[in-house]
Short mmCIF file of C-alpha atoms and ligand atoms in Angstrom, two decimals:
data_model
loop_
_atom_site.label_atom_id
_atom_site.label_comp_id
_atom_site.label_asym_id
_atom_site.label_seq_id
_atom_site.Cartn_x
_atom_site.Cartn_y
_atom_site.Cartn_z
CA UNK A 174 67.10 -3.78 61.94
CA UNK A 175 70.02 -6.01 62.98
CA UNK A 176 70.11 -9.70 63.67
CA UNK A 177 67.71 -11.40 66.03
CA UNK A 178 69.06 -12.27 69.49
CA UNK A 179 68.48 -15.73 70.88
CA UNK A 180 69.12 -16.08 74.61
CA UNK A 181 69.06 -19.81 75.31
CA UNK A 182 69.62 -22.35 78.10
CA UNK A 183 68.67 -19.72 80.71
CA UNK A 184 69.22 -21.26 84.14
CA UNK A 185 66.13 -19.51 85.48
CA UNK A 186 63.93 -17.23 83.41
CA UNK A 187 61.56 -15.13 85.54
CA UNK A 188 59.05 -13.85 82.98
CA UNK A 189 56.76 -12.18 85.55
CA UNK A 190 53.85 -13.37 83.42
CA UNK A 191 50.75 -14.13 85.51
CA UNK A 192 47.05 -14.80 84.97
CA UNK A 193 46.28 -11.73 87.06
CA UNK A 194 45.54 -8.54 85.08
CA UNK A 195 46.47 -5.19 86.64
CA UNK A 196 48.54 -4.44 89.75
CA UNK A 197 49.31 -7.56 91.80
CA UNK A 198 48.81 -8.06 95.50
CA UNK A 199 48.69 -10.94 97.99
CA UNK A 200 49.63 -14.33 96.42
CA UNK A 201 49.77 -12.84 92.92
CA UNK A 202 52.92 -10.96 93.92
CA UNK A 203 54.71 -14.32 94.27
CA UNK A 204 53.86 -15.57 90.79
CA UNK A 205 56.99 -14.99 88.76
CA UNK A 206 56.16 -17.11 85.69
CA UNK A 207 59.38 -19.08 86.12
CA UNK A 208 60.73 -21.18 83.24
CA UNK A 209 63.73 -23.43 83.98
CA UNK A 210 66.04 -23.88 80.96
CA UNK A 211 64.21 -20.94 79.40
CA UNK A 212 64.77 -19.00 76.26
CA UNK A 213 63.96 -15.63 74.65
CA UNK A 214 63.85 -14.65 70.99
CA UNK A 215 64.34 -10.88 70.50
CA UNK A 216 63.81 -9.05 67.25
CA UNK A 217 63.15 -5.42 66.24
CA UNK A 218 63.47 -4.38 69.87
CA UNK A 219 60.61 -6.64 70.92
CA UNK A 220 60.13 -10.04 72.55
CA UNK A 221 59.08 -12.39 69.75
CA UNK A 222 59.45 -15.73 71.51
CA UNK A 223 59.41 -16.97 75.14
CA UNK A 224 59.48 -20.54 76.41
CA UNK A 225 61.80 -23.46 76.98
CA UNK A 226 64.97 -23.55 74.90
CA UNK A 227 63.54 -26.46 72.93
CA UNK A 228 60.25 -24.67 72.18
CA UNK A 229 61.86 -21.46 71.01
CA UNK A 230 64.40 -23.39 68.92
CA UNK A 231 61.55 -25.28 67.27
CA UNK A 232 59.53 -22.12 66.54
CA UNK A 233 62.42 -20.23 65.00
CA UNK A 234 64.35 -23.13 63.49
CA UNK A 235 64.48 -21.70 59.98
CA UNK A 236 66.11 -18.51 61.28
CA UNK A 237 68.46 -19.85 63.99
CA UNK A 238 71.48 -19.34 61.71
CA UNK A 239 70.81 -15.59 61.52
CA UNK A 240 70.66 -15.02 65.29
CA UNK A 241 73.25 -13.76 67.74
CA UNK A 242 73.25 -16.59 70.28
CA UNK A 243 73.77 -16.07 73.97
CA UNK A 244 74.20 -19.05 76.22
CA UNK A 245 72.83 -18.11 79.65
CA UNK A 246 73.33 -21.49 81.34
CA UNK A 247 73.32 -21.18 85.09
CA UNK A 248 72.13 -17.58 85.16
CA UNK A 249 68.96 -15.68 86.06
CA UNK A 250 67.16 -13.54 83.46
CA UNK A 251 64.42 -11.04 84.39
CA UNK A 252 62.61 -8.09 82.83
CA UNK A 253 64.50 -4.78 83.09
CA UNK A 254 63.92 -3.23 86.49
CA UNK A 255 61.64 -0.18 86.62
CA UNK A 256 62.09 2.71 89.04
CA UNK A 257 58.67 4.38 89.40
CA UNK A 258 59.69 7.29 91.67
CA UNK A 259 62.77 9.51 91.30
CA UNK A 260 63.82 13.15 91.43
CA UNK A 261 66.68 12.41 89.04
CA UNK A 262 67.08 15.75 87.21
CA UNK A 263 68.56 18.32 89.58
CA UNK A 264 71.60 20.55 90.09
CA UNK A 265 74.26 20.31 92.82
CA UNK A 266 74.56 17.93 95.77
CA UNK A 267 74.04 18.03 99.54
CA UNK A 268 76.71 15.93 101.25
CA UNK A 269 77.05 18.42 104.14
CA UNK A 270 73.40 17.75 105.12
CA UNK A 271 74.22 14.07 105.41
CA UNK A 272 76.81 14.96 108.05
CA UNK A 273 74.40 17.35 109.79
CA UNK A 274 71.77 14.64 110.12
CA UNK A 275 74.36 12.31 111.64
CA UNK A 276 75.13 15.10 114.09
CA UNK A 277 71.46 15.04 115.12
CA UNK A 278 69.68 17.67 113.01
CA UNK A 279 66.43 16.34 111.49
CA UNK A 280 65.43 16.31 107.80
CA UNK A 281 62.56 18.76 108.40
CA UNK A 282 64.71 21.08 110.57
CA UNK A 283 67.23 21.35 107.73
CA UNK A 284 64.44 22.06 105.26
CA UNK A 285 62.69 24.61 107.47
CA UNK A 286 65.96 26.51 107.76
CA UNK A 287 66.31 26.89 104.01
CA UNK A 288 68.31 23.73 103.30
CA UNK A 289 66.99 20.42 101.99
CA UNK A 290 64.63 20.76 99.05
CA UNK A 291 65.19 24.55 99.12
CA UNK A 292 68.96 24.12 98.76
CA UNK A 293 68.55 21.91 95.69
CA UNK A 294 65.98 24.34 94.30
CA UNK A 295 68.54 27.16 94.49
CA UNK A 296 71.19 25.01 92.82
CA UNK A 297 68.76 23.83 90.13
CA UNK A 298 67.60 27.39 89.40
CA UNK A 299 71.23 28.52 89.05
CA UNK A 300 72.54 25.61 86.97
CA UNK A 301 72.51 25.74 83.18
CA UNK A 302 70.51 23.16 81.25
CA UNK A 303 73.75 21.69 80.02
CA UNK A 304 75.12 21.24 83.54
CA UNK A 305 71.95 19.48 84.69
CA UNK A 306 71.89 17.27 81.60
CA UNK A 307 75.50 16.20 82.17
CA UNK A 308 74.83 15.36 85.83
CA UNK A 309 71.55 13.59 85.09
CA UNK A 310 73.05 11.51 82.28
CA UNK A 311 75.59 10.10 84.73
CA UNK A 312 72.78 9.09 87.06
CA UNK A 313 70.86 7.45 84.21
CA UNK A 314 74.01 5.56 83.15
CA UNK A 315 74.32 4.30 86.71
CA UNK A 316 70.67 3.19 86.70
CA UNK A 317 71.35 1.14 83.56
CA UNK A 318 74.43 -0.42 85.17
CA UNK A 319 72.12 -1.55 87.98
CA UNK A 320 69.66 -3.22 85.62
CA UNK A 321 67.11 -0.38 85.49
CA UNK A 322 65.67 0.25 82.03
CA UNK A 323 62.81 2.69 82.81
CA UNK A 324 62.81 5.55 85.31
CA UNK A 325 60.07 7.95 86.37
CA UNK A 326 61.39 11.47 87.04
CA UNK A 327 59.77 14.41 88.85
CA UNK A 328 60.20 18.14 88.53
CA UNK A 329 59.90 20.04 91.82
CA UNK A 330 63.30 21.67 92.26
CA UNK A 331 62.13 24.77 90.43
CA UNK A 332 58.98 25.94 92.20
CA UNK A 333 58.84 28.74 89.67
CA UNK A 334 57.48 28.30 86.16
CA UNK A 335 60.81 28.81 84.46
CA UNK A 336 62.75 26.20 86.38
CA UNK A 337 59.91 23.66 86.57
CA UNK A 338 59.70 23.82 82.77
CA UNK A 339 63.50 23.65 82.54
CA UNK A 340 63.53 20.40 84.53
CA UNK A 341 60.70 18.88 82.49
CA UNK A 342 62.28 19.87 79.17
CA UNK A 343 65.59 18.37 80.28
CA UNK A 344 63.80 15.10 81.00
CA UNK A 345 62.16 15.22 77.59
CA UNK A 346 65.52 15.73 75.93
CA UNK A 347 67.05 12.84 77.90
CA UNK A 348 64.08 10.64 76.97
CA UNK A 349 64.97 11.29 73.35
CA UNK A 350 68.75 10.90 73.66
CA UNK A 351 69.45 8.38 76.45
CA UNK A 352 68.67 4.65 76.12
CA UNK A 353 66.66 4.68 79.36
CA UNK A 354 62.95 5.47 79.10
CA UNK A 355 62.24 8.48 81.30
CA UNK A 356 58.60 9.00 82.36
CA UNK A 357 57.86 12.59 83.45
CA UNK A 358 55.89 13.77 86.49
CA UNK A 359 55.10 17.39 87.34
CA UNK A 360 55.70 18.16 91.03
CA UNK A 361 55.46 21.95 91.27
CA UNK A 362 54.09 21.45 94.79
CA UNK A 363 57.23 19.85 96.24
CA UNK A 364 57.58 22.56 98.93
CA UNK A 365 56.52 26.17 99.45
CA UNK A 366 59.40 28.32 98.15
CA UNK A 367 60.76 31.01 100.53
CA UNK A 368 59.33 33.87 98.44
CA UNK A 369 55.82 32.50 99.24
CA UNK A 370 56.43 31.95 102.98
CA UNK A 371 53.23 32.80 104.86
CA UNK A 372 51.30 32.91 101.56
CA UNK A 373 50.91 29.16 101.07
CA UNK A 374 47.43 29.38 99.54
CA UNK A 375 48.72 31.84 96.96
CA UNK A 376 51.46 29.40 96.00
CA UNK A 377 48.86 26.65 95.59
CA UNK A 378 46.90 28.99 93.29
CA UNK A 379 50.09 29.74 91.36
CA UNK A 380 50.71 26.01 90.82
CA UNK A 381 47.10 25.45 89.74
CA UNK A 382 46.47 28.53 87.62
CA UNK A 383 49.86 29.25 86.12
CA UNK A 384 52.03 26.16 86.14
CA UNK A 385 49.59 23.33 85.40
CA UNK A 386 48.11 24.85 82.20
CA UNK A 387 51.56 25.31 80.58
CA UNK A 388 52.81 21.87 81.62
CA UNK A 389 49.67 20.34 80.13
CA UNK A 390 49.74 22.43 76.98
CA UNK A 391 53.38 21.54 76.27
CA UNK A 392 52.63 17.88 77.16
CA UNK A 393 55.61 17.77 79.47
CA UNK A 394 54.18 15.40 82.10
CA UNK A 395 51.88 12.41 82.53
CA UNK A 396 51.51 12.54 86.31
CA UNK A 397 50.95 15.24 88.93
CA UNK A 398 52.56 14.75 92.35
CA UNK A 399 52.43 16.71 95.62
CA UNK A 400 54.29 16.52 98.96
CA UNK A 401 51.36 16.15 101.38
CA UNK A 402 53.06 16.56 104.77
CA UNK A 403 52.80 18.58 107.95
CA UNK A 404 54.51 21.96 107.36
CA UNK A 405 54.47 21.38 103.60
CA UNK A 406 51.03 20.95 101.91
CA UNK A 407 47.87 20.05 103.84
CA UNK A 408 45.53 17.31 102.60
CA UNK A 409 43.08 20.05 101.49
CA UNK A 410 45.73 21.91 99.47
CA UNK A 411 47.02 18.62 98.05
CA UNK A 412 43.51 17.62 96.98
CA UNK A 413 42.99 20.93 95.17
CA UNK A 414 46.25 20.52 93.26
CA UNK A 415 45.59 16.88 92.33
CA UNK A 416 41.98 17.54 91.28
CA UNK A 417 43.11 20.49 89.16
CA UNK A 418 45.70 18.28 87.44
CA UNK A 419 43.02 15.69 86.65
CA UNK A 420 41.17 18.29 84.56
CA UNK A 421 44.26 18.46 82.34
CA UNK A 422 44.53 14.67 82.14
CA UNK A 423 47.42 14.45 84.61
CA UNK A 424 47.19 11.30 86.74
CA UNK A 425 47.56 11.94 90.50
CA UNK A 426 50.44 10.64 92.60
CA UNK A 427 51.11 11.70 96.17
CA UNK A 428 54.03 11.78 98.65
CA UNK A 429 52.01 10.68 101.66
CA UNK A 430 52.51 10.04 105.38
CA UNK A 431 56.31 10.09 105.17
CA UNK A 432 57.20 11.95 108.36
CA UNK A 433 53.92 12.03 110.29
CA UNK A 434 50.53 10.36 109.85
CA UNK A 435 48.59 13.05 107.98
CA UNK A 436 45.73 11.43 106.07
CA UNK A 437 47.79 11.10 102.88
CA UNK A 438 46.93 7.45 102.21
CA UNK A 439 43.21 8.23 102.63
CA UNK A 440 43.53 11.17 100.24
CA UNK A 441 45.31 9.01 97.66
CA UNK A 442 42.33 6.64 97.66
CA UNK A 443 39.84 9.53 97.58
CA UNK A 444 41.31 11.27 94.53
CA UNK A 445 41.95 7.97 92.72
CA UNK A 446 45.75 8.36 92.71
CA UNK A 447 47.56 5.70 90.68
CA UNK A 448 50.07 5.42 93.55
CA UNK A 449 50.88 6.79 96.98
CA UNK A 450 54.55 7.13 97.92
CA UNK A 451 56.56 6.63 101.14
CA UNK A 452 53.69 5.69 103.57
CA UNK A 453 55.99 5.11 106.58
CA UNK A 454 53.30 6.47 108.88
CA UNK A 455 50.18 5.46 106.91
CA UNK A 456 47.19 4.73 109.16
CA UNK A 457 45.37 1.38 109.33
CA UNK A 458 42.36 3.01 107.76
CA UNK A 459 44.45 4.60 105.03
CA UNK A 460 45.88 1.22 104.05
CA UNK A 461 42.37 -0.28 103.89
CA UNK A 462 41.13 2.61 101.76
CA UNK A 463 44.04 2.18 99.36
CA UNK A 464 43.34 -1.55 99.02
CA UNK A 465 39.69 -0.77 98.22
CA UNK A 466 40.54 1.95 95.70
CA UNK A 467 43.29 -0.09 94.00
CA UNK A 468 45.94 2.56 94.75
CA UNK A 469 49.46 1.16 94.44
CA UNK A 470 51.77 1.67 97.43
CA UNK A 471 55.13 2.85 96.10
CA UNK A 472 57.52 2.09 98.96
CA UNK A 473 60.99 3.57 99.35
CA UNK A 474 62.98 1.55 101.89
CA UNK A 475 66.32 3.16 100.93
CA UNK A 476 64.90 6.56 101.96
CA UNK A 477 63.80 5.16 105.32
CA UNK A 478 67.24 3.62 105.86
CA UNK A 479 69.02 6.83 104.87
CA UNK A 480 66.86 8.92 107.23
CA UNK A 481 67.33 6.25 109.92
CA UNK A 482 63.57 5.72 110.12
CA UNK A 483 61.60 2.49 110.34
CA UNK A 484 60.53 1.47 106.84
CA UNK A 485 56.89 1.31 105.72
CA UNK A 486 55.07 -1.88 106.62
CA UNK A 487 55.21 -3.51 103.20
CA UNK A 488 54.36 -6.94 104.60
CA UNK A 489 51.14 -5.70 106.12
CA UNK A 490 50.13 -3.74 103.03
CA UNK A 491 50.50 -6.82 100.81
CA UNK A 492 48.58 -8.95 103.30
CA UNK A 493 45.80 -6.33 103.36
CA UNK A 494 45.50 -6.49 99.57
CA UNK A 495 47.48 -3.41 98.51
CA UNK A 496 49.65 -3.83 95.40
CA UNK A 497 53.19 -2.80 96.33
CA UNK A 498 55.84 -1.29 94.04
CA UNK A 499 59.31 -0.23 95.20
CA UNK A 500 61.64 2.54 94.12
CA UNK A 501 64.94 4.28 94.89
CA UNK A 502 63.39 7.77 95.36
CA UNK A 503 66.76 8.87 93.85
CA UNK A 504 67.22 12.46 95.07
CA UNK A 505 70.06 14.54 96.52
CA UNK A 506 68.71 14.64 100.08
CA UNK A 507 66.89 11.63 101.46
CA UNK A 508 68.06 8.91 99.05
CA UNK A 509 71.05 9.60 96.83
CA UNK A 510 71.17 6.16 95.21
CA UNK A 511 70.50 4.62 91.81
CA UNK A 512 70.56 1.01 93.02
CA UNK A 513 67.24 -0.76 92.54
CA UNK A 514 68.93 -4.10 93.44
CA UNK A 515 69.73 -2.59 96.86
CA UNK A 516 66.11 -1.44 97.15
CA UNK A 517 64.95 -5.01 96.43
CA UNK A 518 67.30 -6.28 99.14
CA UNK A 519 65.90 -3.71 101.57
CA UNK A 520 62.32 -4.59 100.65
CA UNK A 521 63.11 -8.05 102.02
CA UNK A 522 65.26 -7.00 104.98
CA UNK A 523 63.40 -3.90 106.21
CA UNK A 524 59.84 -4.63 105.05
CA UNK A 525 59.71 -8.43 105.32
CA UNK A 526 58.72 -8.87 101.69
CA UNK A 527 59.73 -12.18 100.13
CA UNK A 528 62.36 -12.31 97.35
CA UNK A 529 59.59 -13.05 94.84
CA UNK A 530 57.44 -10.12 96.04
CA UNK A 531 60.44 -7.78 95.85
CA UNK A 532 61.04 -8.74 92.21
CA UNK A 533 57.37 -8.20 91.31
CA UNK A 534 57.47 -4.83 93.09
CA UNK A 535 60.51 -3.75 91.04
CA UNK A 536 59.16 -4.91 87.67
CA UNK A 537 55.48 -5.57 86.94
CA UNK A 538 53.95 -3.54 89.79
CA UNK A 539 56.44 -0.74 89.15
CA UNK A 540 55.25 -0.69 85.52
CA UNK A 541 51.66 -0.40 86.76
CA UNK A 542 52.62 2.54 89.00
CA UNK A 543 53.65 4.50 85.89
CA UNK A 544 50.93 3.14 83.62
CA UNK A 545 53.34 1.18 81.41
CA UNK A 546 52.23 -2.39 82.15
CA UNK A 547 51.23 -3.00 78.53
CA UNK A 548 54.73 -2.30 77.20
CA UNK A 549 57.14 -3.36 79.98
CA UNK A 550 57.35 -5.11 83.37
CA UNK A 551 57.17 -8.72 82.13
CA UNK A 552 58.74 -10.80 79.38
CA UNK A 553 55.97 -11.78 76.98
CA UNK A 554 55.48 -11.72 73.25
CA UNK A 555 54.73 -8.21 72.02
CA UNK A 556 56.42 -6.41 74.89
CA UNK A 557 59.57 -4.32 74.70
CA UNK A 558 62.78 -6.36 74.93
CA UNK A 559 64.06 -4.78 78.16
CA UNK A 560 66.00 -7.68 79.65
CA UNK A 561 68.59 -8.21 82.41
CA UNK A 562 71.00 -11.14 82.69
CA UNK A 563 72.14 -11.55 86.30
CA UNK A 564 75.23 -13.27 87.58
CA UNK A 565 73.20 -15.38 90.04
CA UNK A 566 71.42 -18.69 89.60
CA UNK A 567 67.94 -17.78 90.80
CA UNK A 568 65.78 -14.92 92.09
CA UNK A 569 66.31 -15.89 95.71
CA UNK A 570 70.07 -15.55 95.31
CA UNK A 571 69.55 -12.10 93.77
CA UNK A 572 68.03 -10.87 97.04
CA UNK A 573 70.17 -13.02 99.33
CA UNK A 574 73.62 -11.79 98.17
CA UNK A 575 72.84 -8.22 99.16
CA UNK A 576 74.46 -4.87 98.47
CA UNK A 577 76.26 -6.21 95.40
CA UNK A 578 75.58 -5.39 91.76
CA UNK A 579 74.98 -8.74 90.05
CA UNK A 580 74.16 -7.29 86.63
CA UNK A 581 75.97 -9.13 83.85
CA UNK A 582 74.21 -7.69 80.80
CA UNK A 583 71.29 -5.38 79.99
CA UNK A 584 69.33 -5.09 76.75
CA UNK A 585 67.15 -2.02 76.22
CA UNK A 586 64.64 -2.38 73.37
CA UNK A 587 66.74 -5.30 72.15
CA UNK A 588 70.04 -3.40 72.13
CA UNK A 589 72.79 -4.45 74.49
CA UNK A 590 73.57 -1.38 76.59
CA UNK A 591 75.55 -2.96 79.45
CA UNK A 592 77.85 -5.86 79.94
CA UNK A 593 79.91 -8.53 78.51
CA UNK A 594 78.05 -11.78 78.92
CA UNK A 595 81.10 -13.84 78.00
CA UNK A 596 82.91 -12.67 81.07
CA UNK A 597 82.15 -14.52 84.29
CA UNK A 598 82.46 -12.63 87.54
CA UNK A 599 82.79 -14.83 90.60
CA UNK A 600 79.94 -14.59 93.09
CA UNK A 601 80.62 -14.48 96.78
CA UNK A 602 79.51 -18.04 97.39
O1 NIG B 830 60.64 11.88 98.15
N1 NIG B 830 59.82 13.89 100.50
C1 NIG B 830 59.95 14.74 99.63
N2 NIG B 830 60.75 14.72 98.56
C2 NIG B 830 61.86 13.87 98.35
C3 NIG B 830 63.10 14.39 98.98
C4 NIG B 830 63.62 15.57 98.29
C5 NIG B 830 64.91 16.14 98.84
O2 NIG B 830 65.26 15.99 100.03
O3 NIG B 830 65.55 16.81 98.04
C6 NIG B 830 61.48 12.47 98.79
O4 NIG B 830 62.07 11.92 99.73
FE1 FE B 831 60.20 11.44 96.42
#
C-alpha cells in the first residue's frame, strides 16, 4: 500500500474540525480547527493521525523511519477543496457569446435565440464520447491544479434521453479513471429544448416518465436538479420534477432565483432540497424558509461576476442562519472557470464573507451540499486523505493574495497528484 506520509511542522493546519455536526452557519462557519505547528499522518489513503508535530511523532514513533517525511514549515495545509456545483462534462465552447454579452446582449436573450444552453446542447449531442472525455479530463486536471479534489457534475446538455445518458456515463467513466471524485447529478430539466417549444408540459412529462426511471435504474445520479427560472421552468413544473425524482431516491437540488426573483428559494425549502443554487435574487422570505428547512445556499460569485451582476448576499444569508457553500458553476456560458481559489476570493470581495467563512464554504459545507461530509471536507482521523499544501502562511493570506494559484501540492486519497513541495515559489509579498 506504499509508505505512510508524515507531513510535519505545518505552519498552519486548518483541519475544519468543529463541534458542530451538519452544515455550518453563523459563528460555526468561522471555526477552522486551527493547529499551529500541526502534523498529519497519512496511510492507506486515509488520515490516521492529526495534531501537533510532537503529538503525531509520539503516536507513530515506532514507524517514523518508514514514512515519507514532508516538512511544511511556514505553509498552510487545508482539506482538498470541494466544488459542489459544475456542468463540467460538455462539448464545444462559446467564446463568441462572451463578446456578444460585452456588446450588450443579455444571457437570456442569447438563450432565447437558440444560443446559450441550446448551443452547448447541440455541440454535446454532436460530439463523440471520446471527444467529451478528452475535453472534460483537461478541466478535471485543471481543478486538481487549483486544489480541488472532489467535483459535482450535472448532465443537462442533452435534453434527450440518449445524450443525457451519454453525459452521465461519461462522468461515471471519469469517476473510475481520473483521480478526482466526480459526484453525478441528473439535470434533464436544464432548459426546454427547441423541439418542445410551446409544449413545455410535455417536456416535463418526458423528463419525469422517460428520463428519470432510466437514470435511477442505471444508478447514474445521486441528485436531481432543475433550472427554476422565468422563461425556463416554473416553480410548479420544478416541484413536479423534484418530487418525482424523490420517489427514485434522487435528492433535490435547484437552480433558483438567478435572474429574477421567482420563488425558487421558497420551493427549495418546501421540497427539502439539500441545496439551492445561485440565489442572486432570493427573497427575504425565501432566505428565512431556507434557514428553517436547513437548505444549504450554494453561491456562485464567479457566475455573477462573469454576467456582470451583483452577487448573492452571502453575508446576509450567513447572518440569517443559512449554511453557505460556494462553487465555480464551471460551465461554457456563465462561468468558464475551474478556479475554486478565485471563487473563495470572490466570496470575500463580492459577498462580504470572511476568509474563514470562505474556506468553510469551499470545504466542509461544500461536502455537506453533496452529502459527502462523512468522508471529506475536514481533516480528521478516518476521513479520506484529500489534502492541499498552499504556498501561503495562513488562511487569511490565501484569500488576501487574490487571483493567484497558491497550490504547492495536492494529495488525493493519500497519493500526491500535484506539485513539488521541495520547490519554493515566491509569493507576491
Ligand atoms: O448554472 N443557469 C443555468 N445553468 C448554468 C449555465 C449553463 C450555460 O450557460 O451553459 C448555470 O449558470
Ligand atoms: Fe449551474
